[in-house]
């Protein structure tokens, strides 16, 4: 069992204090509101920076209901639990709770370095979070969760050619209110959270404090015969707190001050050597979820913090809004990249499981990260047919990353000798934007909208490489310092038309251009093993642009008891920024594809056939295709020294340009491939049923998600893929207006699916979360 530190106990006490106050979970603004028992209510969203009915917005948007969020987060799951819970969304991580990677409509980034640039932006309380360690900030005490699909490059932040995942926390009010809940489950998991709003000066000053505490015991055994340990991995302690102060000096002015903090201690992602078998698809029969055999360290620490101010002033015809935010943090994560122990030049009892060419361990650290953003905008207040908004945006980031790679016998981080490669990256980024958007009601039925944004991005980068080794320096070449700078500007835009065919049916069409700024990668590269020569081991991803076309229908049916939203889309991603991961060396290499073509459909449905039953369903189809005749990448990891002359680690399905050779990976052509982590199909559905009992109701809620086959890398092979994943959950409880007690199960069928892999020196992978169960109690006022 993991020990809980004194500081962890104090944090748990804070969460407990909030619970003890008799608190209430806020109802999400997009939940069913303003309806009687027989009808669905209005879903309010802020996808266009103002509150609107979801059915009136010419965008493909999905929201997550309060019931669904309660269910998927009951066991302490992090933001990855949102994956496949709405159409076209995938979330995964090779770092566990630290570094989520988001994909919308197949567009994302498999880059595992801490300066990765993603095409899906996460916006938390009007602030874009750029760095991956910020994107893992816990999800709690929320007012809205929205997933906006397609380019959002006019109104929001930066790097949004794929879309946005948008969180808005509950704000203080002039009423005393709050919530609290605590759960206990498998692996001694505790999930406690609560919030309270306290009016300090009537109608002038109020405060809200929210806190989250989560912990779980280690439950995966290390079966390494030289150092066995029970319950060695997968535990964590996490604490987060948010404090808000709302000052309203007049009816026209409002100032919201926010402070946030997060601390995570635990184990990193557990990598599992050779859970795939050469020539076969899927996890092999040797896989045991609660066992792994490794000789390396596994630990993770993250600390992030934020202060922000949001000021608004109603000036009559327009309102002035200023959002200022500073984020900082540091992180460290170390993992056994080979996923096993020993090496295959030793006696068979001293290495495994399976073939391990050499041991490898990596520590990645962020000694410091700072992000400053400032946005100022004007929004029209008129009730007439013409509305507008516009403003300026500024972004500045400073980042340092230290990476160490070890390859030795025994414990790589503690043993002398071996190959010790050290890389220090520094990155300074700056961005500036000017934007505006207008909307005009031509008639009561027809509305035209459009937006325009100018973007300017600059990035200065340096990398210092050193090597402490008895081996030749070509393994890390060149040593010393390499610098790069990139700069670009671009204009993005969108235009849409909405037609109200009836009071209950809206038709819309939208065309939009998106943009992702240029990025640089130079972590640890071995030039001889890459698809193209690299003079200094640094690659640059040029700017990418996306042109997206979308049309859809949003309909309220069955006299308000049903809602059906359906759209189809087509996009072209030009100069697509892709990351070639692995290929015989644990490296990232940025490449640009001439084009990526994507098309598909998305469906959201909600029905209330009787007052006691609520049904929802979502479905998406995504077809992505890389279109670049000459695009190649290294593939299939390290040499199989045990099977000369057959040296490929995996079974390639792409055309081979250069065959694999001893100590050199194969080079393959990836033209025509789909994007990694891009399933063709995603489906999700829920059912909620309640029966009145006493002053409350007994209820049951079940939720399910399915994603079809995914490929893990840019190239395709038999082994590095997963055939499909189906996960479900069940929650049964009793609730009144004041309290809620329930039992829950997550991953009800105990689905075992690979969610990622490491293309390095063996067939290493990592898997989804296990079945968990527990009980939860909450109350509110």
XYZ file of C-alpha atoms in Angstrom:
781
model
C 0.000 0.000 0.000
C 1.288 3.464 -0.836
C 1.913 5.711 2.116
C -0.011 8.944 2.447
C 2.305 11.805 3.366
C 1.537 14.369 6.059
C 0.972 16.980 3.359
C -1.458 14.611 1.635
C -3.366 14.209 4.885
C -3.647 17.982 5.232
C -4.958 18.229 1.702
C -7.474 15.514 2.372
C -8.518 17.479 5.444
C -9.220 20.533 3.275
C -11.385 18.452 0.943
C -13.071 16.956 3.999
C -13.745 20.396 5.407
C -15.533 21.315 2.221
C -17.507 18.077 2.393
C -18.476 18.728 5.983
C -20.088 22.029 5.085
C -23.092 20.393 3.473
C -22.256 21.300 -0.105
C -23.900 20.962 -3.498
C -22.640 20.045 -6.889
C -23.449 22.676 -9.440
C -25.748 21.783 -12.280
C -23.893 22.109 -15.556
C -25.207 24.963 -17.651
C -25.582 22.742 -20.682
C -27.787 20.308 -18.772
C -31.489 20.060 -19.341
C -32.860 23.346 -17.970
C -36.170 25.156 -18.282
C -38.243 22.107 -19.228
C -41.038 20.120 -17.626
C -40.781 16.436 -16.823
C -41.986 15.397 -20.276
C -39.526 17.430 -22.361
C -35.845 17.995 -22.842
C -34.529 21.347 -21.691
C -32.307 23.883 -23.415
C -28.585 23.189 -23.638
C -26.690 26.457 -23.203
C -23.168 26.684 -24.661
C -20.545 29.415 -25.033
C -18.860 28.138 -28.186
C -19.010 31.645 -29.713
C -18.007 33.462 -26.502
C -21.625 34.228 -25.595
C -24.402 32.139 -24.110
C -26.543 30.521 -26.807
C -28.879 27.613 -27.334
C -26.857 24.692 -28.686
C -29.439 24.208 -31.440
C -28.805 27.729 -32.784
C -25.010 27.538 -33.084
C -23.609 26.709 -36.579
C -20.923 24.407 -35.230
C -20.501 20.728 -34.483
C -20.587 20.735 -30.672
C -20.999 18.036 -28.062
C -21.515 18.587 -24.362
C -21.193 16.253 -21.413
C -24.107 16.047 -19.023
C -23.806 16.156 -15.265
C -24.848 12.480 -15.011
C -22.178 11.377 -17.476
C -19.417 13.379 -15.791
C -20.418 11.978 -12.402
C -20.288 8.467 -13.795
C -16.994 8.572 -15.695
C -15.212 10.395 -12.879
C -16.529 8.312 -9.983
C -13.369 6.255 -9.556
C -10.937 9.181 -9.717
C -10.291 9.057 -13.467
C -8.410 11.957 -15.046
C -9.196 13.841 -18.260
C -8.469 10.743 -20.383
C -11.857 9.412 -19.266
C -13.432 11.781 -21.821
C -12.042 9.675 -24.675
C -14.782 8.364 -26.987
C -17.459 9.858 -24.697
C -18.471 12.242 -27.475
C -18.204 11.768 -31.251
C -14.761 12.123 -32.865
C -12.822 12.630 -29.605
C -9.868 10.485 -28.508
C -7.656 11.205 -25.486
C -4.584 9.104 -24.630
C -1.224 9.417 -22.917
C 2.096 7.609 -22.631
C 2.728 9.519 -19.370
C -0.406 8.530 -17.446
C -2.132 11.408 -15.637
C 0.459 14.026 -16.634
C 0.428 14.505 -20.392
C -2.925 14.003 -22.176
C -2.920 13.997 -25.972
C -6.193 15.038 -27.635
C -7.429 14.030 -31.111
C -10.514 15.398 -32.873
C -11.631 14.051 -36.249
C -8.384 12.074 -36.364
C -6.160 15.134 -35.968
C -3.743 15.076 -33.047
C -0.062 14.592 -32.241
C 1.640 11.447 -30.915
C 4.732 13.459 -29.900
C 5.833 12.408 -26.395
C 8.088 15.388 -25.643
C 7.141 18.200 -23.268
C 7.284 20.832 -26.028
C 4.836 19.027 -28.305
C 2.461 21.256 -30.273
C -1.023 19.804 -30.555
C -3.733 20.768 -33.087
C -6.439 20.385 -30.426
C -6.457 23.264 -27.980
C -7.623 22.970 -24.381
C -9.306 26.134 -23.108
C -9.865 26.349 -19.351
C -11.872 29.374 -18.137
C -11.195 31.373 -21.306
C -7.439 30.650 -21.176
C -5.656 28.471 -23.712
C -3.357 25.891 -22.050
C -0.523 25.179 -24.456
C 1.938 22.923 -22.660
C 0.973 19.260 -22.112
C 1.585 19.336 -18.338
C -0.963 22.167 -18.057
C -3.534 20.249 -20.084
C -3.597 17.559 -17.413
C -5.039 19.926 -14.786
C -7.829 18.029 -12.979
C -11.440 18.404 -14.069
C -13.638 19.338 -11.090
C -16.349 21.823 -10.023
C -17.322 22.510 -13.625
C -20.128 24.571 -15.084
C -19.637 23.549 -18.723
C -17.800 20.965 -20.788
C -17.908 21.525 -24.528
C -16.116 19.815 -27.418
C -15.974 22.046 -30.492
C -15.054 20.149 -33.651
C -13.402 21.681 -36.679
C -11.105 24.733 -36.928
C -11.733 27.350 -34.205
C -9.043 29.803 -35.267
C -11.113 32.985 -35.075
C -12.154 33.438 -31.456
C -9.975 31.056 -29.473
C -6.309 31.092 -28.527
C -3.882 29.381 -30.863
C -3.247 26.051 -32.573
C -6.870 25.005 -33.101
C -7.059 23.474 -36.619
C -8.727 20.336 -35.222
C -10.936 21.892 -32.561
C -11.208 22.718 -28.883
C -11.987 20.968 -25.626
C -13.437 23.698 -23.426
C -13.893 23.682 -19.627
C -15.590 26.416 -17.611
C -15.544 26.211 -13.826
C -18.410 27.235 -11.555
C -18.147 30.919 -10.574
C -19.016 32.593 -7.257
C -22.499 34.030 -6.850
C -24.323 36.091 -4.235
C -25.956 32.992 -2.751
C -24.516 30.576 -0.218
C -24.206 27.239 -2.016
C -21.883 24.362 -2.606
C -21.474 20.617 -2.908
C -19.343 17.756 -1.651
C -18.816 14.105 -2.443
C -16.444 11.306 -1.566
C -15.976 7.833 -2.990
C -14.006 4.760 -2.011
C -13.209 1.968 -4.401
C -10.952 -0.790 -5.606
C -7.199 -0.421 -4.930
C -8.072 1.683 -1.867
C -8.927 4.537 -4.209
C -10.285 7.718 -2.636
C -11.902 10.502 -4.657
C -13.015 13.508 -2.625
C -14.072 16.878 -3.936
C -16.168 19.782 -2.846
C -16.804 23.499 -3.216
C -18.515 26.280 -1.336
C -19.546 29.814 -2.319
C -19.729 32.360 0.488
C -21.141 35.895 0.014
C -18.809 38.271 1.872
C -20.442 41.626 1.096
C -24.009 41.485 -0.178
C -24.090 41.934 -3.983
C -20.505 43.258 -3.928
C -18.044 40.566 -2.873
C -18.232 36.762 -2.828
C -15.771 33.880 -2.787
C -15.722 30.273 -3.910
C -13.191 27.632 -2.976
C -13.064 24.218 -4.638
C -10.791 21.299 -3.813
C -10.051 17.835 -5.134
C -8.121 15.009 -3.525
C -7.519 11.657 -5.215
C -5.339 8.706 -4.306
C -4.858 5.083 -5.269
C -2.611 2.284 -4.026
C -0.023 0.658 -6.221
C -1.534 -2.592 -7.498
C 0.744 -3.896 -10.282
C 3.386 -6.377 -9.102
C 6.960 -6.302 -10.381
C 7.912 -9.925 -11.111
C 11.541 -9.235 -12.063
C 13.254 -12.339 -10.562
C 16.249 -10.322 -9.321
C 14.117 -7.724 -7.489
C 10.486 -8.824 -7.126
C 8.082 -6.408 -5.463
C 4.392 -6.687 -4.761
C 2.211 -3.669 -5.476
C 4.952 -1.645 -7.164
C 3.155 0.502 -9.739
C 0.033 2.493 -10.714
C -0.484 4.347 -7.410
C -0.798 8.121 -7.057
C -1.673 10.989 -4.719
C -3.159 14.094 -6.328
C -4.409 17.348 -4.897
C -5.858 20.427 -6.607
C -7.497 23.570 -5.298
C -9.152 26.587 -6.892
C -9.963 29.836 -5.076
C -12.055 32.580 -6.689
C -12.972 36.068 -5.508
C -15.738 37.959 -7.334
C -15.850 41.741 -6.874
C -18.850 43.624 -8.300
C -18.414 47.332 -7.438
C -21.349 48.346 -9.667
C -23.955 46.905 -11.979
C -21.632 47.631 -14.907
C -18.341 46.238 -13.577
C -17.129 42.821 -12.480
C -13.699 41.530 -11.478
C -13.009 37.829 -10.953
C -9.681 36.835 -9.395
C -8.630 33.184 -9.533
C -5.814 31.144 -8.025
C -5.240 27.427 -8.768
C -2.751 24.797 -7.689
C -2.117 21.138 -8.499
C 0.325 18.580 -7.124
C 0.661 14.991 -8.315
C 2.959 12.287 -6.977
C 2.856 8.724 -8.193
C 4.066 6.268 -10.774
C 4.336 7.018 -14.458
C 2.850 4.983 -17.270
C 3.638 1.274 -16.930
C 5.299 -0.006 -20.103
C 5.014 -3.732 -20.788
C 7.684 -5.499 -22.808
C 6.559 -7.776 -25.638
C 2.834 -7.789 -24.956
C 2.520 -8.093 -28.745
C 3.728 -11.112 -30.682
C 5.486 -10.768 -34.009
C 3.116 -11.632 -36.830
C -0.008 -11.444 -34.684
C -2.434 -8.641 -33.892
C -3.693 -7.824 -30.430
C -2.376 -8.369 -26.922
C -0.843 -11.826 -26.563
C -1.689 -14.565 -24.053
C 1.350 -13.758 -21.876
C -0.203 -10.469 -20.796
C -1.237 -10.176 -17.134
C -2.815 -6.859 -16.187
C -1.536 -6.889 -12.597
C 2.027 -7.995 -13.413
C 5.049 -6.505 -15.132
C 8.750 -7.398 -15.020
C 11.086 -4.423 -15.110
C 14.507 -3.342 -13.846
C 13.980 0.415 -14.082
C 12.539 3.182 -11.969
C 9.007 4.450 -12.419
C 7.931 7.686 -10.794
C 6.261 10.952 -11.607
C 5.915 14.368 -9.950
C 3.991 17.353 -11.274
C 3.325 20.779 -9.794
C 1.404 23.520 -11.591
C -0.112 26.809 -10.435
C -2.104 29.677 -11.863
C -3.247 33.200 -11.071
C -5.746 34.964 -13.301
C -7.971 38.030 -13.491
C -11.083 38.534 -15.607
C -12.479 42.070 -15.762
C -15.648 43.090 -17.588
C -17.191 46.532 -17.941
C -20.550 47.248 -19.544
C -20.046 50.470 -21.502
C -23.559 50.576 -22.916
C -23.368 49.669 -26.601
C -20.413 47.350 -25.917
C -18.773 45.495 -23.074
C -15.025 45.527 -22.471
C -13.557 42.181 -21.317
C -9.980 41.565 -20.231
C -8.607 38.112 -19.350
C -5.115 37.967 -17.840
C -3.529 34.673 -16.827
C -0.180 33.361 -15.629
C 0.585 29.651 -15.391
C 3.744 28.032 -14.077
C 4.916 24.581 -13.218
C 7.501 21.842 -13.185
C 7.393 18.097 -13.780
C 9.545 14.983 -13.760
C 8.732 11.557 -15.142
C 10.924 8.480 -15.427
C 9.983 5.205 -17.040
C 11.516 1.913 -18.134
C 11.206 2.347 -21.893
C 12.087 -1.235 -22.779
C 9.416 -2.463 -20.354
C 11.474 -5.451 -19.216
C 14.745 -6.397 -17.541
C 18.238 -7.358 -18.644
C 19.395 -7.849 -22.229
C 19.468 -10.784 -24.622
C 23.255 -11.174 -24.605
C 22.887 -12.438 -21.015
C 21.830 -15.939 -19.964
C 18.089 -16.508 -20.594
C 17.190 -16.279 -16.905
C 18.609 -12.747 -16.713
C 16.450 -11.009 -19.305
C 12.801 -10.821 -20.289
C 9.968 -11.016 -20.733
C 10.658 -12.001 -24.326
C 13.483 -10.606 -26.413
C 15.133 -7.479 -24.888
C 18.018 -6.294 -27.132
C 19.221 -3.786 -24.514
C 17.886 -2.034 -21.436
C 16.718 1.563 -21.749
C 15.335 4.082 -19.299
C 14.357 7.702 -19.841
C 13.835 10.586 -17.453
C 12.141 13.699 -18.814
C 11.943 16.769 -16.599
C 10.563 20.272 -16.879
C 12.579 22.314 -14.358
C 10.531 25.369 -15.212
C 7.596 26.387 -17.347
C 5.892 29.767 -17.480
C 2.972 30.829 -19.657
C 1.482 34.329 -19.772
C -1.641 35.187 -21.787
C -3.552 38.415 -22.187
C -6.740 38.945 -24.122
C -8.782 42.116 -24.455
C -12.002 42.156 -26.448
C -15.122 44.215 -27.071
C -18.547 42.572 -27.362
C -21.690 44.243 -28.627
C -24.671 44.464 -26.276
C -27.422 45.361 -28.729
C -30.506 43.207 -29.195
C -30.791 44.033 -32.874
C -30.042 41.867 -35.880
C -26.332 42.830 -35.944
C -23.850 41.674 -33.297
C -20.082 41.710 -33.209
C -16.991 41.157 -31.115
C -13.289 41.706 -31.596
C -10.044 41.970 -29.723
C -6.351 41.228 -29.345
C -4.509 38.239 -27.886
C -0.947 37.825 -26.607
C 0.862 34.649 -25.570
C 4.368 34.131 -24.147
C 5.935 30.891 -22.956
C 9.332 29.960 -21.509
C 10.215 26.280 -21.209
C 13.207 24.122 -20.315
C 13.286 20.343 -20.754
C 16.000 18.027 -19.430
C 16.099 14.490 -20.839
C 18.363 11.627 -19.805
C 18.564 8.278 -21.554
C 20.279 5.306 -19.938
C 21.195 1.920 -21.296
C 22.920 -0.358 -18.767
C 22.457 -3.610 -16.917
C 20.542 -3.713 -13.674
C 19.167 -0.401 -12.446
C 20.012 2.119 -15.199
C 19.629 5.214 -13.043
C 21.895 3.936 -10.276
C 24.401 1.706 -12.042
C 27.719 3.145 -13.305
C 28.806 3.000 -16.907
C 26.652 2.320 -19.920
C 25.421 4.944 -22.339
C 24.217 8.069 -20.591
C 22.844 10.701 -22.977
C 21.823 14.075 -21.629
C 19.827 16.633 -23.615
C 18.742 20.082 -22.456
C 16.190 21.941 -24.552
C 15.178 25.572 -24.123
C 12.243 27.083 -25.920
C 10.833 30.614 -25.916
C 7.567 31.134 -27.757
C 5.593 34.280 -28.443
C 2.313 34.759 -30.288
C 0.097 37.700 -31.141
C -3.390 37.777 -32.622
C -6.028 40.267 -33.721
C -9.529 38.914 -34.267
C -13.088 39.908 -35.000
C -16.432 38.213 -35.620
C -19.841 39.452 -36.778
C -23.328 37.985 -37.058
C -26.298 39.421 -38.938
C -29.926 38.267 -38.965
C -31.007 38.873 -42.550
C -34.494 37.667 -41.691
C -36.089 35.960 -38.718
C -35.033 32.669 -40.295
C -31.690 33.413 -41.980
C -28.452 34.408 -40.207
C -24.988 34.988 -41.653
C -21.881 34.893 -39.475
C -18.186 35.312 -40.117
C -14.861 35.889 -38.424
C -11.276 36.825 -39.220
C -8.034 36.507 -37.266
C -4.440 37.535 -37.883
C -1.852 35.301 -36.186
C 1.867 35.920 -35.677
C 4.066 33.289 -34.021
C 7.757 33.232 -33.104
C 9.834 30.507 -31.461
C 13.503 30.445 -30.401
C 14.951 27.029 -29.600
C 18.253 25.610 -28.451
C 19.389 22.102 -27.554
C 22.555 21.040 -25.765
C 23.601 17.380 -26.025
C 26.248 15.588 -24.020
C 27.200 11.949 -23.623
C 28.959 10.111 -20.795
C 29.898 6.820 -22.390
C 32.531 4.282 -23.189
C 30.877 3.796 -26.569
C 31.363 5.759 -29.824
C 29.818 9.225 -29.892
C 27.947 8.503 -33.144
C 25.140 7.226 -30.915
C 24.335 10.846 -30.099
C 25.503 13.060 -32.907
C 26.201 15.905 -33.004
C 27.215 16.744 -29.455
C 27.218 20.354 -28.336
C 24.676 23.124 -28.913
C 22.273 23.579 -31.813
C 19.916 26.557 -32.193
C 16.863 27.213 -34.342
C 14.342 30.016 -34.750
C 11.059 29.981 -36.632
C 8.488 32.667 -37.351
C 5.299 32.821 -39.356
C 2.112 34.799 -39.699
C -1.212 33.685 -41.063
C -4.818 34.758 -41.502
C -7.553 32.357 -40.421
C -11.267 32.829 -40.936
C -14.697 31.238 -40.875
C -18.076 31.886 -42.453
C -21.404 30.225 -41.728
C -25.059 30.411 -42.614
C -27.959 29.279 -40.439
C -31.502 28.760 -41.685
C -34.417 28.098 -39.331
C -36.571 25.847 -41.504
C -39.134 25.611 -38.696
C -39.269 26.497 -35.019
C -37.713 23.100 -34.310
C -35.307 22.552 -37.215
C -32.152 24.538 -37.986
C -29.941 23.943 -41.005
C -26.400 25.257 -41.156
C -23.272 25.261 -43.281
C -19.798 26.402 -42.301
C -16.447 26.838 -43.982
C -13.356 27.588 -41.907
C -9.612 27.894 -42.213
C -7.391 26.737 -39.323
C -3.695 27.111 -38.591
C -0.972 25.536 -36.446
C 2.230 27.480 -35.838
C 5.636 26.046 -36.797
C 7.323 23.864 -34.174
C 10.797 22.492 -33.467
C 11.960 19.145 -32.130
C 15.493 18.056 -31.276
C 15.230 15.871 -28.210
C 17.336 12.755 -28.818
C 17.900 11.734 -32.394
C 20.224 9.219 -33.981
C 20.619 10.515 -37.551
C 21.809 7.221 -39.122
C 18.518 5.558 -38.150
C 16.126 8.144 -39.579
C 14.474 8.199 -42.950
C 16.417 11.249 -44.146
C 19.852 12.585 -43.106
C 19.781 15.142 -40.299
C 22.821 17.376 -40.131
C 22.308 18.462 -36.540
C 19.555 16.223 -35.198
C 16.938 19.019 -35.119
C 13.756 18.939 -37.188
C 11.311 21.758 -37.915
C 7.632 21.330 -38.611
C 6.499 24.083 -40.942
C 3.148 25.781 -40.393
C 0.099 23.753 -41.323
C -3.250 25.083 -42.488
C -6.598 23.353 -42.676
C -9.574 24.110 -44.877
C -12.772 22.637 -43.486
C -16.294 22.334 -44.909
C -19.245 21.293 -42.791
C -23.023 21.160 -43.069
C -25.618 19.869 -40.687
C -29.083 19.796 -39.246
C -30.152 20.407 -35.643
C -33.666 19.246 -34.895
C -35.922 19.087 -31.866
C -38.460 16.293 -32.364
C -41.309 14.436 -30.648
C -42.832 17.617 -29.200
C -39.649 18.486 -27.346
C -38.921 14.941 -26.131
C -36.099 14.329 -28.611
C -33.087 16.078 -30.095
C -31.119 14.987 -33.172
C -28.009 16.807 -34.417
C -26.295 15.456 -37.524
C -23.461 16.862 -39.632
C -21.069 15.860 -42.368
C -17.612 17.339 -42.913
C -14.633 17.384 -45.240
C -11.238 18.905 -44.567
C -7.854 19.255 -46.216
C -4.840 19.670 -43.953
C -2.089 21.240 -46.019
C 1.591 20.897 -45.028
C 0.330 18.664 -42.242
C 2.646 18.657 -39.225
C 3.260 15.013 -38.282
C 5.526 13.371 -35.720
C 7.484 10.270 -36.652
C 7.917 8.467 -33.322
C 10.470 5.737 -32.686
C 11.795 3.760 -35.601
C 14.677 2.006 -33.921
C 15.577 4.873 -31.592
C 13.451 6.475 -28.919
C 13.099 9.707 -30.879
C 10.705 12.244 -32.313
C 11.100 13.650 -35.815
C 8.873 16.348 -37.252
C 7.836 15.965 -40.871
C 5.359 17.771 -43.115
C 2.997 15.847 -45.375
C 1.773 17.578 -48.516
C -1.824 16.916 -47.522
C -4.067 14.965 -45.172
C -7.639 14.496 -46.363
C -10.372 13.770 -43.869
C -14.122 13.332 -44.115
C -16.921 11.891 -42.047
C -20.084 12.453 -40.074
C -21.134 13.088 -36.483
C -24.438 12.365 -34.779
C -25.706 13.386 -31.338
C -29.114 12.213 -30.120
C -31.118 12.574 -26.945
C -34.570 11.189 -26.177
C -36.937 11.287 -23.238
C -39.666 8.780 -24.198
C -41.183 8.896 -20.701
C -40.399 11.247 -17.781
C -38.429 8.571 -15.916
C -36.169 7.557 -18.822
C -33.465 9.570 -20.599
C -31.521 8.061 -23.503
C -28.527 9.559 -25.330
C -26.344 8.331 -28.170
C -23.456 9.621 -30.223
C -21.798 8.312 -33.360
C -18.950 9.445 -35.565
C -17.228 8.184 -38.692
C -13.780 9.554 -39.555
C -11.763 8.658 -42.640
C -8.266 10.158 -42.764
C -5.659 9.687 -45.451
C -2.080 10.944 -45.796
C -1.508 12.166 -49.367
C 2.196 12.559 -50.151
C 3.789 10.292 -52.745
C 7.330 10.451 -51.385
C 6.744 10.605 -47.634
C 8.764 8.026 -45.692
C 9.585 7.188 -42.108
C 11.716 4.734 -40.168
C 9.709 1.819 -38.818
C 9.676 -1.257 -36.638
C 12.162 -0.476 -33.942
C 15.470 -2.129 -33.205
C 17.237 -4.924 -34.996
C 16.141 -8.449 -34.149
C 19.626 -9.761 -33.511
C 18.228 -13.203 -32.762
C 16.792 -13.752 -36.264
C 19.361 -12.649 -38.831
C 18.849 -12.090 -41.713
C 15.197 -11.417 -40.854
C 15.835 -8.251 -38.857
C 12.463 -6.494 -38.744
C 10.973 -6.092 -35.294
C 7.414 -6.140 -36.628
C 5.478 -7.164 -39.722
C 5.255 -4.146 -42.004
C 2.188 -3.509 -44.161
C 3.607 -0.471 -46.014
C 5.857 -0.454 -49.096
C 9.476 -0.854 -47.989
C 11.846 1.722 -49.476
C 14.979 0.555 -47.622
C 14.947 -2.878 -45.934
C 15.912 -3.266 -42.318
C 19.516 -4.245 -41.650
C 21.529 -5.037 -38.529
C 21.298 -1.964 -36.274
C 19.168 -0.059 -38.779
C 15.369 0.159 -39.028
C 13.450 -0.236 -42.267
C 12.346 2.858 -44.199
C 8.771 2.686 -45.491
C 6.472 4.835 -47.600
C 3.399 6.028 -45.652
C 1.444 7.630 -48.497
C -2.204 6.576 -48.220
C -2.078 5.642 -44.531
C -4.610 6.860 -42.002
C -3.458 9.027 -39.120
C -2.402 7.364 -35.836
C -4.935 7.154 -32.990
C -7.695 7.786 -35.544
C -10.487 5.202 -35.310
C -12.992 5.075 -38.159
C -15.896 4.669 -35.737
C -16.670 6.056 -32.305
C -19.991 5.331 -30.612
C -21.319 6.151 -27.173
C -24.676 5.739 -25.496
C -26.256 6.209 -22.071
C -29.494 5.358 -20.323
C -30.814 6.902 -17.106
C -33.924 5.595 -15.355
C -35.447 6.658 -12.038
C -38.285 5.572 -9.770
C -39.751 7.922 -7.119
C -39.194 6.613 -3.594
C -40.031 8.687 -0.538
C -38.757 12.247 -0.915
C -36.284 11.219 -3.628
C -35.721 8.632 -6.320
C -33.886 5.399 -6.937
C -31.942 5.684 -10.184
C -29.749 3.680 -12.497
C -27.360 5.158 -15.030
C -25.296 3.217 -17.543
C -22.848 4.623 -20.082
C -20.923 2.914 -22.873
C -18.274 3.909 -25.378
C -16.786 2.117 -28.361
C -13.952 2.941 -30.702
C -12.904 0.813 -33.643
C -9.378 -0.214 -34.680
C -6.553 2.278 -34.180
C -3.015 2.327 -35.496
C -0.328 3.563 -33.102
C 2.186 5.045 -35.564
C 2.377 6.740 -38.944
C 3.395 3.444 -40.535
C 1.196 0.359 -40.432
C 2.138 -3.049 -39.091
C 0.334 -6.164 -37.946
C 1.481 -5.757 -34.349
C 1.314 -2.035 -33.473
C -2.453 -1.600 -33.512
C -5.522 -2.383 -31.438
C -8.626 -3.969 -32.904
C -11.242 -2.081 -30.884
C -12.271 -1.064 -27.415
C -15.638 -1.285 -25.658
C -15.985 0.099 -22.139
C -19.083 0.483 -20.044
C -20.090 1.712 -16.639
C -22.997 1.374 -14.250
C -24.141 3.603 -11.404
C -27.069 2.750 -9.120
C -28.141 4.962 -6.260
C -30.688 6.967 -4.348
C -30.839 10.757 -4.423
C -32.942 13.627 -3.157
C -32.592 17.355 -3.553
C -29.980 17.264 -0.791
C -27.952 14.067 -1.054
C -26.899 11.241 -3.351
C -25.601 7.768 -2.414
C -24.543 5.347 -5.129
C -22.484 2.323 -6.052
C -20.540 2.274 -9.308
C -18.520 0.075 -11.649
C -16.204 1.326 -14.401
C -14.991 -0.830 -17.290
C -17.813 -3.169 -16.440
C -16.759 -5.944 -18.821
C -13.058 -5.616 -17.882
C -12.100 -4.821 -21.471
C -8.354 -5.273 -22.078
C -7.143 -3.090 -24.922
C -3.790 -1.681 -25.932
C -3.985 2.103 -26.146
C -0.423 2.793 -27.265
C 3.000 1.314 -27.940
C 6.694 2.146 -27.957
C 8.532 1.548 -31.209
C 12.052 1.151 -29.864
C 13.750 -2.118 -28.957
C 10.925 -4.623 -28.523
C 7.165 -4.974 -28.877
C 6.317 -2.813 -25.860
C 2.825 -1.466 -25.227
C 0.554 0.016 -22.591
C -3.081 -0.686 -21.851
C -6.387 0.810 -20.726
C -7.570 1.116 -17.140
C -8.856 -2.016 -15.349
C -12.311 -2.675 -13.961
C -12.900 -0.670 -10.797
C -15.837 -0.446 -8.419
C -16.770 1.502 -5.343
C -19.326 3.525 -3.426
C -19.900 7.261 -3.409
C -21.802 9.673 -1.172
C -22.481 13.329 -1.788
C -24.704 16.093 -0.573
C -25.524 19.670 -1.448
C -27.325 22.775 -0.395
